[in-house]
Short mmCIF file of C-alpha atoms in Angstrom, two decimals:
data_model
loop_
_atom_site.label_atom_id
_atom_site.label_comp_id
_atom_site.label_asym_id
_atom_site.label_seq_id
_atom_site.Cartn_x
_atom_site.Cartn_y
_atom_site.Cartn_z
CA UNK A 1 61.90 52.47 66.51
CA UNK A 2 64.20 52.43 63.50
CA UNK A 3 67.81 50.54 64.13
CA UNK A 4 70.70 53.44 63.97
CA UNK A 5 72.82 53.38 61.17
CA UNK A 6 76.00 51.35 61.92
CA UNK A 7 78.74 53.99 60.70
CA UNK A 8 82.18 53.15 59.81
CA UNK A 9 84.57 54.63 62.78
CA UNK A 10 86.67 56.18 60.33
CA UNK A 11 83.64 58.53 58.78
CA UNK A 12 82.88 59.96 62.16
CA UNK A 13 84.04 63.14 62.19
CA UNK A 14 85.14 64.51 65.60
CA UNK A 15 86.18 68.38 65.12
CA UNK A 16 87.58 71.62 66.91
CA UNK A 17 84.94 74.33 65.41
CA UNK A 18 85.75 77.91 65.92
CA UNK A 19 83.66 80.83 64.77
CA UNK A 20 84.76 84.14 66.12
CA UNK A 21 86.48 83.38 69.46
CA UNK A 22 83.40 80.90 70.11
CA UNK A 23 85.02 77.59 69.90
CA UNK A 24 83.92 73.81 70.88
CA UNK A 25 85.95 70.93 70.95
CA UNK A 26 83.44 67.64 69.42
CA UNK A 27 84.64 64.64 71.81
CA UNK A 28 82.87 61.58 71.18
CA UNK A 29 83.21 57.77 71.71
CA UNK A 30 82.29 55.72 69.03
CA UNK A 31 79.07 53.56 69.29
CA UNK A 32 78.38 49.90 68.69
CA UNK A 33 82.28 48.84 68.84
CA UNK A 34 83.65 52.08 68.00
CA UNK A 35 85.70 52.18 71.33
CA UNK A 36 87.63 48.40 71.87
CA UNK A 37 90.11 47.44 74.77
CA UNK A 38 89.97 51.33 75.76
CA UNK A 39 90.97 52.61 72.53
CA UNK A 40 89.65 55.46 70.41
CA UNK A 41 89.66 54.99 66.90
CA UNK A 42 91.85 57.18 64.62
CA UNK A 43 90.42 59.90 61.91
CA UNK A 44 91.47 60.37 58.88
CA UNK A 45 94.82 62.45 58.47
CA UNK A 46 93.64 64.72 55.60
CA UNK A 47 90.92 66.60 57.68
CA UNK A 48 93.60 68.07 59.51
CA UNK A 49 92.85 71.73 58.87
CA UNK A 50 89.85 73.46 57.14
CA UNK A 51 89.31 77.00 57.04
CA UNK A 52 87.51 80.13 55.52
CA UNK A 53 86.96 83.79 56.57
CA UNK A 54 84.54 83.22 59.82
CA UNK A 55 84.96 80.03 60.71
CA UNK A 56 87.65 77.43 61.38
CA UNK A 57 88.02 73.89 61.47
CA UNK A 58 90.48 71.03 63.53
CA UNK A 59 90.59 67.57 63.25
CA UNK A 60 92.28 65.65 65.96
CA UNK A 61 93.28 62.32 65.50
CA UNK A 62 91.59 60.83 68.84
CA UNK A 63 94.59 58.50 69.71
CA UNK A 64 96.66 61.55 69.85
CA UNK A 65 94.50 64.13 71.96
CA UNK A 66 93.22 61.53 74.56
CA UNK A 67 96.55 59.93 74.46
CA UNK A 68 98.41 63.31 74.65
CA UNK A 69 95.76 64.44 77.63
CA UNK A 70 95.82 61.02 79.87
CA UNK A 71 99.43 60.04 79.06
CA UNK A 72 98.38 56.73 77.77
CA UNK A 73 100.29 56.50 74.39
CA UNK A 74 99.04 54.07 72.17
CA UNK A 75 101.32 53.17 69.12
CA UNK A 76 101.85 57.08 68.60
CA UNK A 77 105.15 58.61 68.35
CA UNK A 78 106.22 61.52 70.53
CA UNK A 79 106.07 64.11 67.48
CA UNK A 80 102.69 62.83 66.63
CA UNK A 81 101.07 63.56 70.33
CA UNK A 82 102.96 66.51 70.46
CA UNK A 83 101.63 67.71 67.71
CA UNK A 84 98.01 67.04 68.40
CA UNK A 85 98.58 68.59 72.19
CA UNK A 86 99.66 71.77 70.93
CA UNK A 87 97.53 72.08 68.47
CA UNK A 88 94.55 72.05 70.60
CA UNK A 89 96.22 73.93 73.43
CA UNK A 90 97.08 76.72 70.97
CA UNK A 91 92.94 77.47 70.69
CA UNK A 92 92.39 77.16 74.29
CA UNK A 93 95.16 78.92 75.52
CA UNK A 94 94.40 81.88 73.78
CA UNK A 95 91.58 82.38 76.25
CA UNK A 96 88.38 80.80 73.66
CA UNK A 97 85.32 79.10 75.77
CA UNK A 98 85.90 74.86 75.06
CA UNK A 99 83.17 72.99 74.52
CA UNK A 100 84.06 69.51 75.18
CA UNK A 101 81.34 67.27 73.62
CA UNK A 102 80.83 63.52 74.54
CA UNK A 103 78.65 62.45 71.61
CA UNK A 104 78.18 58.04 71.35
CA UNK A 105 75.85 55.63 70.83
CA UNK A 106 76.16 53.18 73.93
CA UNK A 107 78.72 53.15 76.04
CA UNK A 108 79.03 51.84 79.45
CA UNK A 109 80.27 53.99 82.75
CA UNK A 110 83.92 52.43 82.16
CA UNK A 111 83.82 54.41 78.45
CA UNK A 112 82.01 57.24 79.56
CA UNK A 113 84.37 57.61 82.17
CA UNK A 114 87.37 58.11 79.88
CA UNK A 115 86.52 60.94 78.43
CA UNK A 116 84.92 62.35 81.64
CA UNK A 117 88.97 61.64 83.09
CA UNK A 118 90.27 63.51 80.23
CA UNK A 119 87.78 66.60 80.22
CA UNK A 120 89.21 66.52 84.20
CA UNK A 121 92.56 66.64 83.53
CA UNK A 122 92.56 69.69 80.78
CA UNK A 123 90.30 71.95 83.65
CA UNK A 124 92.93 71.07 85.96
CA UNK A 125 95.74 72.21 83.75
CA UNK A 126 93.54 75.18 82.04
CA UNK A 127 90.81 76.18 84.71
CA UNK A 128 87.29 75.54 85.34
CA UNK A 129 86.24 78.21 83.70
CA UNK A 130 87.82 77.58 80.30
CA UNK A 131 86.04 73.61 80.05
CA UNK A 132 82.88 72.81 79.67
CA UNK A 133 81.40 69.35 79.54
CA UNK A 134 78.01 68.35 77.73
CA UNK A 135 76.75 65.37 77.13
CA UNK A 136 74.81 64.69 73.86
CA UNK A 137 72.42 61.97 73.00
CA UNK A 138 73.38 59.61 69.91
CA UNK A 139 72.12 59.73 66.66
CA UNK A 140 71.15 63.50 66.65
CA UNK A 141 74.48 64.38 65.30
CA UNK A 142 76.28 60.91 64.56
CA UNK A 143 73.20 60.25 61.42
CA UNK A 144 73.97 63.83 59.88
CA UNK A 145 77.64 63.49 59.51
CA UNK A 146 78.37 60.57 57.93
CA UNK A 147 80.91 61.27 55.71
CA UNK A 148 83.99 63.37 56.29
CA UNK A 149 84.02 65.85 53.65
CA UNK A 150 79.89 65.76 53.95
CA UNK A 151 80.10 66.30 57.78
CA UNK A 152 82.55 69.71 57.07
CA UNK A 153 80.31 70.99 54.96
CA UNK A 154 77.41 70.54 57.08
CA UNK A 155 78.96 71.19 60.21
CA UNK A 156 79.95 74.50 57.99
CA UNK A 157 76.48 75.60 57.20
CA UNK A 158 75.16 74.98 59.66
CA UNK A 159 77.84 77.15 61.79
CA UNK A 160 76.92 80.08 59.65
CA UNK A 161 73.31 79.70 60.27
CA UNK A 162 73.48 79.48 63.81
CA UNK A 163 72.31 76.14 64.00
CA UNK A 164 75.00 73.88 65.41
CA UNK A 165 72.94 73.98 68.53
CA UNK A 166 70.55 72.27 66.66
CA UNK A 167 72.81 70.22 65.11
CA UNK A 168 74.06 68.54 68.26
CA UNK A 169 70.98 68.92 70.45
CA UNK A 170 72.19 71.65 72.58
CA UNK A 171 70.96 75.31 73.81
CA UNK A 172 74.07 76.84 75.48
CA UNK A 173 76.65 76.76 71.51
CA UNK A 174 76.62 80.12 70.69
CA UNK A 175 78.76 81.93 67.92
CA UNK A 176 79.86 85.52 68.86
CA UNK A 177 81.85 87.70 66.17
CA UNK A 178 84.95 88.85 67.81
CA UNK A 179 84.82 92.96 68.37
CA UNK A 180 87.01 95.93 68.26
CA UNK A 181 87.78 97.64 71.22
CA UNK A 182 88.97 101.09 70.85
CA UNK A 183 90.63 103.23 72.94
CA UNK A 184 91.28 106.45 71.98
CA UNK A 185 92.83 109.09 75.22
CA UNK A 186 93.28 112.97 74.14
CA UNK A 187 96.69 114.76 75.30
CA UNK A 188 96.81 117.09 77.95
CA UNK A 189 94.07 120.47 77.37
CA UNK A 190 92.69 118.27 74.20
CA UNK A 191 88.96 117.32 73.67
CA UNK A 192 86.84 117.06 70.84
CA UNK A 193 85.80 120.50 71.34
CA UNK A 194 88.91 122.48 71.78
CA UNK A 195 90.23 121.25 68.33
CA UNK A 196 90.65 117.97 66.52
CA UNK A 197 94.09 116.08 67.74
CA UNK A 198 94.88 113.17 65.80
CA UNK A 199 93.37 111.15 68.53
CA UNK A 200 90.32 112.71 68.07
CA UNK A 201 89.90 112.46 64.45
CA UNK A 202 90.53 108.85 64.79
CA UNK A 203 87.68 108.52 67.14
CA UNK A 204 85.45 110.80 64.63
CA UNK A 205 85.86 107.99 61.85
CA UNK A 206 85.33 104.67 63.48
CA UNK A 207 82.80 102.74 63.21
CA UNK A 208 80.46 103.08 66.48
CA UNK A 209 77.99 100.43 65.67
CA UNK A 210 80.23 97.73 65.16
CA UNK A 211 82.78 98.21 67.84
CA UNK A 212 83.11 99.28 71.26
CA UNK A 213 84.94 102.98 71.41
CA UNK A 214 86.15 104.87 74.06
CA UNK A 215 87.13 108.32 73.87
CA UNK A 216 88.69 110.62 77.12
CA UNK A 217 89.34 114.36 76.91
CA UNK A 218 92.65 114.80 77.81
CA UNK A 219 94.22 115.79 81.03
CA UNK A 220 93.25 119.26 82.23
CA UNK A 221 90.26 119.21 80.37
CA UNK A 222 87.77 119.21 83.08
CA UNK A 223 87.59 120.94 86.54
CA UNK A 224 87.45 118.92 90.16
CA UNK A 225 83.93 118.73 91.64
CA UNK A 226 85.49 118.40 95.36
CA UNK A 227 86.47 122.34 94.69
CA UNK A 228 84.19 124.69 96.78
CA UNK A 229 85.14 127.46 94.97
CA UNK A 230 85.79 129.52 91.46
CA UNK A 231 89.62 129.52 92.91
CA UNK A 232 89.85 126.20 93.90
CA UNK A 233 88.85 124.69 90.43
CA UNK A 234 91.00 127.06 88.36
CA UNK A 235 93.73 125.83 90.62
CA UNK A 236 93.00 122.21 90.81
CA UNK A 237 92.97 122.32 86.85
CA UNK A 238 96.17 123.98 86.50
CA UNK A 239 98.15 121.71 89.23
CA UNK A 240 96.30 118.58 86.98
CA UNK A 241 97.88 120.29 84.01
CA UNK A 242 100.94 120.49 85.28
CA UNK A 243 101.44 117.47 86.97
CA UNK A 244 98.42 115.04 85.89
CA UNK A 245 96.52 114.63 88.96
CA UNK A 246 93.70 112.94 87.54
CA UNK A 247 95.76 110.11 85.89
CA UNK A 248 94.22 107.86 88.18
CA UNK A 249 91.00 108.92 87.23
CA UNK A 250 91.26 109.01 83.41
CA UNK A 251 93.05 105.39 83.57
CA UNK A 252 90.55 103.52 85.16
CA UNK A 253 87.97 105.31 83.35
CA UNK A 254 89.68 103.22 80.33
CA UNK A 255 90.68 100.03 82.11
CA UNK A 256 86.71 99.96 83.57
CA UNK A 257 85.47 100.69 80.18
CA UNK A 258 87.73 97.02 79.25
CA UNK A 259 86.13 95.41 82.13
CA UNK A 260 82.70 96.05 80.66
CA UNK A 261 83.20 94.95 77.20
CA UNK A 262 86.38 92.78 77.02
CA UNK A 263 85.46 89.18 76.38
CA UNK A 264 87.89 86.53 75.34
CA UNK A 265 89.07 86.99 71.85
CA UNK A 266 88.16 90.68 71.39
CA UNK A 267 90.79 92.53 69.70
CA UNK A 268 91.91 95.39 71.49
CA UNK A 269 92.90 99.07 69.89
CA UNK A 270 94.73 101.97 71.74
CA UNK A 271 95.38 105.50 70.39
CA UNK A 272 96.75 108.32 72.66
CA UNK A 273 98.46 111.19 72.67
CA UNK A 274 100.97 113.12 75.06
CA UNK A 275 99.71 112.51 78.42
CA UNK A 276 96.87 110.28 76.51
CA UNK A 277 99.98 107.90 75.13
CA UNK A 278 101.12 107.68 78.48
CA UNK A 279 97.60 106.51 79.59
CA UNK A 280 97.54 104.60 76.96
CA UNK A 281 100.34 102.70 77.99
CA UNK A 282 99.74 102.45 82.09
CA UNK A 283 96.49 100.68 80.60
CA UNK A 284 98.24 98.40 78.69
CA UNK A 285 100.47 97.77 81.63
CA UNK A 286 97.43 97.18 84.17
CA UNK A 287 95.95 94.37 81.24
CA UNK A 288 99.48 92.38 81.07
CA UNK A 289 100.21 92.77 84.33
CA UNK A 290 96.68 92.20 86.27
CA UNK A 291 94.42 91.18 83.14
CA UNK A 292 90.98 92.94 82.47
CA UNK A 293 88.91 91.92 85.52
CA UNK A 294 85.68 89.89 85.27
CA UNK A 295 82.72 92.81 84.94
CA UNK A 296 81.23 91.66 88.47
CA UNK A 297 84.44 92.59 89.68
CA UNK A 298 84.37 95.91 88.28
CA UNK A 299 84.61 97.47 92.03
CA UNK A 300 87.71 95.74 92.62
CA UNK A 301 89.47 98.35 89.88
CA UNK A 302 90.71 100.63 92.52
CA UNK A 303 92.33 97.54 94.06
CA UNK A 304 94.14 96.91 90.92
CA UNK A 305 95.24 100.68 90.34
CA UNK A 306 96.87 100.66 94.16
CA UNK A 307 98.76 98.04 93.27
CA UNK A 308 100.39 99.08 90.07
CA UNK A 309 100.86 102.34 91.16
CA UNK A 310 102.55 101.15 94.77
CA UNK A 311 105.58 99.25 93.20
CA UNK A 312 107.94 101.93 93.75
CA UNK A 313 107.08 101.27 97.41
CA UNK A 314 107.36 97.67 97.58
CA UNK A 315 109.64 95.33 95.85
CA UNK A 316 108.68 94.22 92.89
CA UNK A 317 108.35 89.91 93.94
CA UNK A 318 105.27 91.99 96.40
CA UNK A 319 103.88 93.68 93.28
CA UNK A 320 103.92 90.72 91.15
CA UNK A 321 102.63 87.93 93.81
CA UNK A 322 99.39 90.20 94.39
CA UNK A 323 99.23 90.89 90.56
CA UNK A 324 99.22 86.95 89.71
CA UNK A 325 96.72 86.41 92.92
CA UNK A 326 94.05 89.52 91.57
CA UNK A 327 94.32 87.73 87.59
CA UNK A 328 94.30 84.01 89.34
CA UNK A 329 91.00 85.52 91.35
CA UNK A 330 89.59 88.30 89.61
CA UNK A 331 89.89 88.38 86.07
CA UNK A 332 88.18 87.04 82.81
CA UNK A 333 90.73 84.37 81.91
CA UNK A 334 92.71 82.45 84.30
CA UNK A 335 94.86 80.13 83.37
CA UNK A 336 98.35 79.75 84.12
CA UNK A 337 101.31 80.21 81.41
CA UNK A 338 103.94 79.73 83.66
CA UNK A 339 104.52 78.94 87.24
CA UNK A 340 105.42 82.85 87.90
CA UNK A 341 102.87 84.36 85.43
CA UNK A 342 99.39 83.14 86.06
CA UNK A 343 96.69 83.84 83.89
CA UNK A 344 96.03 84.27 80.31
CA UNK A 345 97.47 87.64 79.30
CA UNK A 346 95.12 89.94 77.44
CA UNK A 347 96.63 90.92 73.91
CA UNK A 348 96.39 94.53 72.61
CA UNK A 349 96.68 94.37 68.59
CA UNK A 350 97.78 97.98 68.04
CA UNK A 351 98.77 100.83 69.84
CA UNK A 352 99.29 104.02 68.15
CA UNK A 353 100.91 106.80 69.63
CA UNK A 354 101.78 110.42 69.33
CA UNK A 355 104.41 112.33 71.30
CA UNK A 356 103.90 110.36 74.09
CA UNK A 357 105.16 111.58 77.65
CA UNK A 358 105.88 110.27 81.08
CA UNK A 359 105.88 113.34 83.33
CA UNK A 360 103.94 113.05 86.21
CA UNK A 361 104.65 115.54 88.09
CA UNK A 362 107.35 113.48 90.09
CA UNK A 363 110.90 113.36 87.97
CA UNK A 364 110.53 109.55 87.07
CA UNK A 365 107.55 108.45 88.33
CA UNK A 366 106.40 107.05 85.89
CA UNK A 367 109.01 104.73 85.38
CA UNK A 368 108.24 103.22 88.07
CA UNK A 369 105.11 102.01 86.58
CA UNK A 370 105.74 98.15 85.01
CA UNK A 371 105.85 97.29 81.71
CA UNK A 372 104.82 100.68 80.20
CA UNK A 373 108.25 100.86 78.77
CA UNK A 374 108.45 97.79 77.54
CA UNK A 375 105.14 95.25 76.88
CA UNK A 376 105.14 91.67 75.69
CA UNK A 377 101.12 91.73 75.03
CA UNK A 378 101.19 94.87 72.90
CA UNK A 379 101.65 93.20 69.92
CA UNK A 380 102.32 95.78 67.59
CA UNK A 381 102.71 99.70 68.44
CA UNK A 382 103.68 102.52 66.20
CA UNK A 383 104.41 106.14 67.92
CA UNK A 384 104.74 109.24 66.27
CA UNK A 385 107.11 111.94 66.73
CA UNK A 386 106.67 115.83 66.24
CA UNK A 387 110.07 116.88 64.24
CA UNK A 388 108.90 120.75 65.20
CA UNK A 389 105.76 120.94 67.88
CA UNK A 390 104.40 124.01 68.42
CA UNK A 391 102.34 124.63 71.41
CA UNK A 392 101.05 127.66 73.06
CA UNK A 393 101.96 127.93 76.40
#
């Protein structure tokens, strides 16, 4: 068999790739006397950041991320570790699958178990969901990049091929576009075939291949099955219209949809109008406050919609402890950002709304609900106001 190439430390290009939301972080000890006395060897500084429209590149200098993770600072400043800490926490912390990757040539159990110390100590801090461990054999990947700007652009082609799993030897790298999820909930009488609202134009021009859209008639729109009787629907629709007795129903018809096609990364859309804006935002409210639940824990939905919609009959430390104990359980991403708001919250790009209402039937109800006035995740919204509505009553 051959002898392996000896490469110089400093050539061996350890990286944070991210394609989509798909991202791995490339951890590996250097072979043949890469690794002395316990120390990691540094990278060079001007591989720092690399980046084009699908696909992103980090560099980490290895003093500074196993220093920064173990708290064994080795001739590093403060700003330096910092730095290198917050740059990788600021991938995984957004909720993207990590990949950590021991690739080396030989190393003993005391080397091996550095990085297996390290890889502990980030799923302790970020959850065992959000780390993965594999284990690579040498050469596969170490022979192919062997130069730093030659290892990007290979690492880079062979990203966009879909190959890195060849690359590095491994069957479980995948890279996964990030989607659209769109939401799009009618007002109150509106569907698409009483008339076209603004909400359901918007839904008439997307793009139903490529994204995952959602569109609800509006409340009203449909009569109760449980009614035995001609009567009994016509009433059951007009005491809905009046005073939206299927808002349960139409927001966890949305939230569910979420469960089913949210995964980490995914950029989330919301359009509503009147009583649809006001579902729109109780939706929103149920993500931020109780994230978008795992879809094997799809059943536990009516679990989370009890407890939102209970606050104004509990104080609101209640509300919040079983909110932070269904995310910390339940939900796709888990870890903490602070000690009194566990999990990672779920983003929503845009929400667009028009006229939106919060009549429930009960005179302020709904503002009872949390954070559907006012929603740190939402991170842009845009409502529109009528300056002369008519309606037929």
């Amino acid at each position: 068999m051959p002898a392996r190439k000896k490469l110089d430390s400093r050539t061996e290009t350890d990286v944070l790739v991210r394609s989509g939301r798909r991202c791995c972080l490339c951890f590996h000890l250097q072979g043949d006397g890469g690794v002395k006395n316990g120390q990691i060897a540094h990278l060079d500084k001007d591989r720092t950041n690399d980046a084009d429209d699908n696909l992103a590149f980090l560099c980490l200098d290895h003093h500074s991320e196993y220093d920064s993770i173990t708290s064994q600072n080795k001739g590093l400043t403060k700003p330096e570790v910092k730095v290198a800490r917050s740059k990788l926490y600021a991938y995984i912390e957004r909720g993207f699958p990590t990949f950590i990757i021991s690739l080396s040539g030989r190393y003993d159990q005391s080397k091996k178990g550095m990085v297996d110390a390290a890889v502990a100590n980030l799923r302790q801090i970020l959850g065992d969901d959000n780390i993965h461990l594999i284990e690579a054999q040498a050469g596969s990947i170490l022979l192919r990049l062997q130069s730093s700007r030659g290892a990007f652009e290979k690492a880079r082609d062979l990203f966009r091929r879909g190959e890195l799993s060849e690359l590095a030897g491994l069957e479980v790298l995948s890279v996964r576009e990030p989607k659209n999820i769109v939401l799009c909930l009618d007002g109150t009488g509106d569907w698409l075939g009483t008339g076209k609202t603004n909400v359901a134009q918007i839904y008439d021009v997307l793009d139903k291949e490529k994204q995952a859209c959602f569109y609800d008639g509006g409340i009203g729109t449909l009569t109760d099955p449980k009614a035995l009787s001609k009567i009994g629907r016509m009433v059951l629709k007009l005491l809905d219209l009046g005073a939206a007795t299927s808002l349960r129903e139409k927001s966890l018809n949305a939230y569910i949809f979420l469960v089913r096609n949210y995964e980490p990364g995914d950029r989330i859309y919301m359009f509503g109008f009147s009583r649809g804006a006001m579902t729109a935002r109780l939706v929103a409210a149920i993500a931020h406050n109780m994230g978008v639940l795992r879809p094997e824990n799809e059943h536990l939905a009516a679990y989370v919609w009890q407890n939102i919609s209970s606050v104004g009959d509990k104080a609101i430390g209640v509300f919040k402890r079983t909110a932070n104990r269904i995310k910390n359980s339940f939900s796709t991403n888990r870890k903490a950002l602070s000690d009194d708001a566990p999990g990672i919250r779920v983003d929503i790009t845009f929400m667009g709304l028009f006229d939106s209402v919060s009549s429930v039937g009960v005179i302020g109800r709904f503002n009872t609900y949390p954070n559907t006035d006012h929603n740190d995740s939402v991170l842009r919204v845009c409502h529109g106001v009528a300056i002369d509505e008519q309606r037929n009553v």
